[in-house]
PDB file of C-alpha atoms in Angstrom:
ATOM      1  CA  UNK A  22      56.471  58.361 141.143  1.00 54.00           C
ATOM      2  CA  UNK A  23      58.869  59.839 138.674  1.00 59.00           C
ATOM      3  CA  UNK A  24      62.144  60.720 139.901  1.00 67.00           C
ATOM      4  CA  UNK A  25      64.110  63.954 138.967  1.00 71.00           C
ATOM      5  CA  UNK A  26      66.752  63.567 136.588  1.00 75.00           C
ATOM      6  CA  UNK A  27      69.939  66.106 137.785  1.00 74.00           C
ATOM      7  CA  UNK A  28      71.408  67.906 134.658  1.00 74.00           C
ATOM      8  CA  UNK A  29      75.203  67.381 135.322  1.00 77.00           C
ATOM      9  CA  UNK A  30      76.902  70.754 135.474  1.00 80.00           C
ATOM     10  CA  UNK A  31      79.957  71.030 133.436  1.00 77.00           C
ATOM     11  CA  UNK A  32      83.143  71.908 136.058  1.00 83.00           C
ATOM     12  CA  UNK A  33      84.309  75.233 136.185  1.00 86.00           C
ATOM     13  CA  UNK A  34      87.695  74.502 136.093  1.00 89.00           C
ATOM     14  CA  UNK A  35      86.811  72.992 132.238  1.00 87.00           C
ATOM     15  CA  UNK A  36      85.213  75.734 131.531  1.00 87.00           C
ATOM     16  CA  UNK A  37      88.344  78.378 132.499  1.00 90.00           C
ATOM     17  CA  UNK A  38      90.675  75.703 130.736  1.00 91.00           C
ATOM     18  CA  UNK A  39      89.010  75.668 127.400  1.00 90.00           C
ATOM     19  CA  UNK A  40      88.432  79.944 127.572  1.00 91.00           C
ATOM     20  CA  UNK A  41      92.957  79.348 128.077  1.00 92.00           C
ATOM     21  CA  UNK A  42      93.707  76.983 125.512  1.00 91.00           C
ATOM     22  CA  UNK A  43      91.145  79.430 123.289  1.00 89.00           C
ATOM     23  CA  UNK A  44      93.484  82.285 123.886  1.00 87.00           C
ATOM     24  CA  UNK A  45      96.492  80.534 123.474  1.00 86.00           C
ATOM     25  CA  UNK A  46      95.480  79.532 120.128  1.00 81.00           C
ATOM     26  CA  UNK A  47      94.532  83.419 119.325  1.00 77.00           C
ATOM     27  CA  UNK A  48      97.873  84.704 120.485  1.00 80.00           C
ATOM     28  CA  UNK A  49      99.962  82.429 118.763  1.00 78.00           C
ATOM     29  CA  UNK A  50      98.448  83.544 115.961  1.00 69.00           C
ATOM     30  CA  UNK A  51      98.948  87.116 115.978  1.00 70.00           C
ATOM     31  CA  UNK A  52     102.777  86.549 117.574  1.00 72.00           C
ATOM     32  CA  UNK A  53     103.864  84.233 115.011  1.00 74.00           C
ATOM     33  CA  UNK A  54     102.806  85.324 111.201  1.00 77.00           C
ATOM     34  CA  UNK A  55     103.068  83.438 108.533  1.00 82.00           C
ATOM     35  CA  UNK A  56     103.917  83.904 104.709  1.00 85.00           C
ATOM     36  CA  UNK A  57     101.938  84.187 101.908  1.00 89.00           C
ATOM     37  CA  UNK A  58     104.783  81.309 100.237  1.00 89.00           C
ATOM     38  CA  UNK A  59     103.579  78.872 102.676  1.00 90.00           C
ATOM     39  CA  UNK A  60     100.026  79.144 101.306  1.00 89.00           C
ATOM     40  CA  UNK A  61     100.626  79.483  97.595  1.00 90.00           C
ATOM     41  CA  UNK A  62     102.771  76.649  98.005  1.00 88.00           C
ATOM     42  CA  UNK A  63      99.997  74.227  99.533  1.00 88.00           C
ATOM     43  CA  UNK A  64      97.203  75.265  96.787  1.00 85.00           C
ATOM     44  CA  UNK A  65      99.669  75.441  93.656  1.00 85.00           C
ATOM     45  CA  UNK A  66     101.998  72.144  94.454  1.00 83.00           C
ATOM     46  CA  UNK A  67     100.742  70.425  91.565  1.00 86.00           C
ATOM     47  CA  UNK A  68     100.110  73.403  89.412  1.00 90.00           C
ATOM     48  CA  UNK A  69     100.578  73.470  85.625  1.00 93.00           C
ATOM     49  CA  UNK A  70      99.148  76.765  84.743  1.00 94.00           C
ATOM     50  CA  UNK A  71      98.275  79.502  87.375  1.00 94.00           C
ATOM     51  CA  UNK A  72      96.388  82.495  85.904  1.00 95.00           C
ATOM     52  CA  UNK A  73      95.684  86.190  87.696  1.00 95.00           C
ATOM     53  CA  UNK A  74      92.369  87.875  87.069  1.00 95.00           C
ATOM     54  CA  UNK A  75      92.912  91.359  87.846  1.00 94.00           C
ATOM     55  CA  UNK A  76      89.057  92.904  88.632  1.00 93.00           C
ATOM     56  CA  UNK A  77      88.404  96.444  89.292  1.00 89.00           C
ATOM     57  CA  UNK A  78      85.555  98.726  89.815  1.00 81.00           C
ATOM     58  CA  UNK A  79      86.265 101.259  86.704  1.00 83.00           C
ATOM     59  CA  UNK A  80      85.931  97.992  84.221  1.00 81.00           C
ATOM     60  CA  UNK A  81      90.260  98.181  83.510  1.00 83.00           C
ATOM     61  CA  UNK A  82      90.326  93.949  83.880  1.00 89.00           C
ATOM     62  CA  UNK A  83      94.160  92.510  83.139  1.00 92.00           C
ATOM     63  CA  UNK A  84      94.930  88.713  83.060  1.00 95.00           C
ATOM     64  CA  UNK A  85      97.979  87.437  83.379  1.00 96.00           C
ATOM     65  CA  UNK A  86      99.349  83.525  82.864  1.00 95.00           C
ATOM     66  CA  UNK A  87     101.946  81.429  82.949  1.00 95.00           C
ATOM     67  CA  UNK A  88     102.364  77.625  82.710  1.00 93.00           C
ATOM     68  CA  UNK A  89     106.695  78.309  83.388  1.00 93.00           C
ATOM     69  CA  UNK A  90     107.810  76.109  86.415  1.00 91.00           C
ATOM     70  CA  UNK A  91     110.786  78.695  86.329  1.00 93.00           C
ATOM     71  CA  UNK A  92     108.017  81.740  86.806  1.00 93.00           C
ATOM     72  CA  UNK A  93     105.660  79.492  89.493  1.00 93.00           C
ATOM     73  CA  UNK A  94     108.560  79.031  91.304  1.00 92.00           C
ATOM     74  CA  UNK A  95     110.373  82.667  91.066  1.00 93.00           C
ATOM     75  CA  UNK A  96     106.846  83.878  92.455  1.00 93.00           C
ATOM     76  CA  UNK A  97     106.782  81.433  95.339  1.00 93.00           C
ATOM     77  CA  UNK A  98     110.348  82.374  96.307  1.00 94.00           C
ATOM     78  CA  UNK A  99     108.769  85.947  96.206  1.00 94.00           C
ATOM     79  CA  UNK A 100     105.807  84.766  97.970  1.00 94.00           C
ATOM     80  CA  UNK A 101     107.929  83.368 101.073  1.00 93.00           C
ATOM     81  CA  UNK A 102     108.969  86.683 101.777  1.00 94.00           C
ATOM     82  CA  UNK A 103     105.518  87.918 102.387  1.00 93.00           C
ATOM     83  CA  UNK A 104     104.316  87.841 106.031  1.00 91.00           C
ATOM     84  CA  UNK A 105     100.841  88.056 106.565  1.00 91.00           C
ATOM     85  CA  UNK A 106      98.874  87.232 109.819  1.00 88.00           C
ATOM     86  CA  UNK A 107      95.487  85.413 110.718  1.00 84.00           C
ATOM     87  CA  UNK A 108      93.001  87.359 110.887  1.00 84.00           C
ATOM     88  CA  UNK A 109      88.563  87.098 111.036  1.00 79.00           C
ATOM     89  CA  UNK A 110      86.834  86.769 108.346  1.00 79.00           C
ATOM     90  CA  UNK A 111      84.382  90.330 110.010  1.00 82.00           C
ATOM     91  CA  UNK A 112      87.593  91.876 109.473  1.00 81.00           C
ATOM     92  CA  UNK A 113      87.653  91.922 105.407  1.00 81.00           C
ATOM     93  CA  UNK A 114      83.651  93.405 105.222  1.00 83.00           C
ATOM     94  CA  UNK A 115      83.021  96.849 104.381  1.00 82.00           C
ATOM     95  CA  UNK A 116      80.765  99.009 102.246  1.00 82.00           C
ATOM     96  CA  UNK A 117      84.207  99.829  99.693  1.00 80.00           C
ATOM     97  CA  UNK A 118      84.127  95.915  99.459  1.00 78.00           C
ATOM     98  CA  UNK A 119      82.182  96.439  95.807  1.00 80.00           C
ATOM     99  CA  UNK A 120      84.751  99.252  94.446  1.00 86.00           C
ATOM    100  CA  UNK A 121      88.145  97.308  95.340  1.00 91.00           C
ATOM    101  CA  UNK A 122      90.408  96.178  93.245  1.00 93.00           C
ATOM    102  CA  UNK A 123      90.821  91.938  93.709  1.00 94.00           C
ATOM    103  CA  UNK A 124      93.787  89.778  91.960  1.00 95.00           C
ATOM    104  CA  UNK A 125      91.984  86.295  91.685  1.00 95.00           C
ATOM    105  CA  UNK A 126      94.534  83.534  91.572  1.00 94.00           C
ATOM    106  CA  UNK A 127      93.230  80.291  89.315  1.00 94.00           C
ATOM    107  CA  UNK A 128      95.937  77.435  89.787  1.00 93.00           C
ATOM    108  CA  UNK A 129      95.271  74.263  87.750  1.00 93.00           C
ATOM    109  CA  UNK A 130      96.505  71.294  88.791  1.00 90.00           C
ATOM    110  CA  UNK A 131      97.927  68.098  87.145  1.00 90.00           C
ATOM    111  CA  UNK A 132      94.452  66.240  87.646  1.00 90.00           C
ATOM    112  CA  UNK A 133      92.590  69.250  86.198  1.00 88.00           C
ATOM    113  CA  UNK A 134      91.122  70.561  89.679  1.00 90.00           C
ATOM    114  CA  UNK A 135      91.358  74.332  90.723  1.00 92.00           C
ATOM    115  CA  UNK A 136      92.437  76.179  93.596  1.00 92.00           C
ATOM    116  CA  UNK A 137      91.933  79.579  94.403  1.00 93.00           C
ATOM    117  CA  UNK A 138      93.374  82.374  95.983  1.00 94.00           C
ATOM    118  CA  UNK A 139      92.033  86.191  96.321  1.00 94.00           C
ATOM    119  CA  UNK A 140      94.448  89.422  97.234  1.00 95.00           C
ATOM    120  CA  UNK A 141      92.304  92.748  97.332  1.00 93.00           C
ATOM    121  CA  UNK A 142      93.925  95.955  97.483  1.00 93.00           C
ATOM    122  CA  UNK A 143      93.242  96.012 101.461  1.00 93.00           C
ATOM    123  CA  UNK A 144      96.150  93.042 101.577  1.00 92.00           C
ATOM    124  CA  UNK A 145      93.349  91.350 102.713  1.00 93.00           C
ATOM    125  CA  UNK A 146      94.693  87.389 101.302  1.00 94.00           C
ATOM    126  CA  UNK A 147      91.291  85.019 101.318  1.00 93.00           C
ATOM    127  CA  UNK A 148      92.304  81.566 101.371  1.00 92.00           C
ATOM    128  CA  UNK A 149      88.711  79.311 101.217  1.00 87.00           C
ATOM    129  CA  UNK A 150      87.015  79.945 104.950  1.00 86.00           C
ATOM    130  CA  UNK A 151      90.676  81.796 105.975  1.00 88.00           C
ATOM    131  CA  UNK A 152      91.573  85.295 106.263  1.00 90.00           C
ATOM    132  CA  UNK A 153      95.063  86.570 106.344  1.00 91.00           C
ATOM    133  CA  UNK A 154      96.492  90.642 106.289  1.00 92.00           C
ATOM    134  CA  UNK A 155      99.485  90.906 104.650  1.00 93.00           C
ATOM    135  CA  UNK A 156     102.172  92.609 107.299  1.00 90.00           C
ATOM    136  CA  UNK A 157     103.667  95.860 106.131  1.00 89.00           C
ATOM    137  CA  UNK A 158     103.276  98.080 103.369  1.00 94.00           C
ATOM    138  CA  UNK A 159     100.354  96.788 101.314  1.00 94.00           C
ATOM    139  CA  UNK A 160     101.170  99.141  97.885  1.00 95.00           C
ATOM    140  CA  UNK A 161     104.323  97.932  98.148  1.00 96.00           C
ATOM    141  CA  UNK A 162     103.098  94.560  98.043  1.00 95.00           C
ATOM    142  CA  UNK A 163     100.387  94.784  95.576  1.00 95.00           C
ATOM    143  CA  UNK A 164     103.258  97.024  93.367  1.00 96.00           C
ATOM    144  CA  UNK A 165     105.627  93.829  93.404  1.00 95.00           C
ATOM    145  CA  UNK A 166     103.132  91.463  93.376  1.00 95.00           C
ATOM    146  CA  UNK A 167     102.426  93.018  90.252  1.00 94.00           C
ATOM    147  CA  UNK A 168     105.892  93.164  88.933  1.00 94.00           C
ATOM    148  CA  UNK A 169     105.817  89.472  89.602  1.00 94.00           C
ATOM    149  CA  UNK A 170     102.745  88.909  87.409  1.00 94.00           C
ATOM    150  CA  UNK A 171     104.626  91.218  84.517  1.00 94.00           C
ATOM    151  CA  UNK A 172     107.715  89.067  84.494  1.00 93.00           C
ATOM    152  CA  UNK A 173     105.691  86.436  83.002  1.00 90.00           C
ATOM    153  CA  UNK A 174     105.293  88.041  79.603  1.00 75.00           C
TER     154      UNK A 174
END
């Protein structure tokens, strides 16, 4: 006769640690921001030329380039003064999604790969499968982030 195979039954106590440790994680993330330097600085490390596609709905597209170390790294020092936080990637979705205006970062790097980086108007900061909201005023931002991109002639 075949015997009955038990199903083991995860613990409880496993259970209620993991749902902790999940919250922990979540929390740390929205006490402790971080800064849109520390970002720019991991995808354009070995960046020779970084350009800024400006896209909006009314067809008004700007570019802006610059293959300066002095300008790459004036904009990072900028960029380290930007805190922005974690956020989900449900968070960024919404019907006005088409209609925004998006500043599409293209950094080139010494081996001829590309990284990318994506600021909409929301100070919504896309960063491949991350989502970050920039902390603060977000015209304010965008206005200096585009003073930044301006400075490079």
């Amino acid at each position: 006769m075949a015997q009955k195979r038990e199903k083991k039954k995860t613990p409880s106590w496993f259970l209620y640690g993991l749902v902790v440790v999940m919250l922990a994680v979540f929390v740390f993330q929205m006490v402790f921001p971080t800064n849109l330097g520390k970002i720019f600085d991991k995808y354009s490390q070995n960046a020779v030329k970084i350009s800024v596609t400006v896209t909006s709905a009314d067809g008004n597209n700007v570019s802006y380039h610059t293959d300066s170390a002095e300008a790459m790294s004036a904009f990072s020092q900028w960029a380290h003064k930007q805190t922005m936080r974690n956020r989900s990637l449900a968070d960024s979705i919404t019907a006005e999604a088409v209609s925004q205006t998006e500043y599409n970062f293209a950094m080139e790097g010494t081996d001829g790969t590309y990284s990318a980086i994506v600021v909409d108007e929301r100070g919504f900061v896309h960063v491949g499968a991350e989502l970050y909201k920039v902390t603060g005023d977000v015209d304010s931002f965008i206005k200096e982030m585009i003073s930044q991109f301006e400075s490079w002639g």
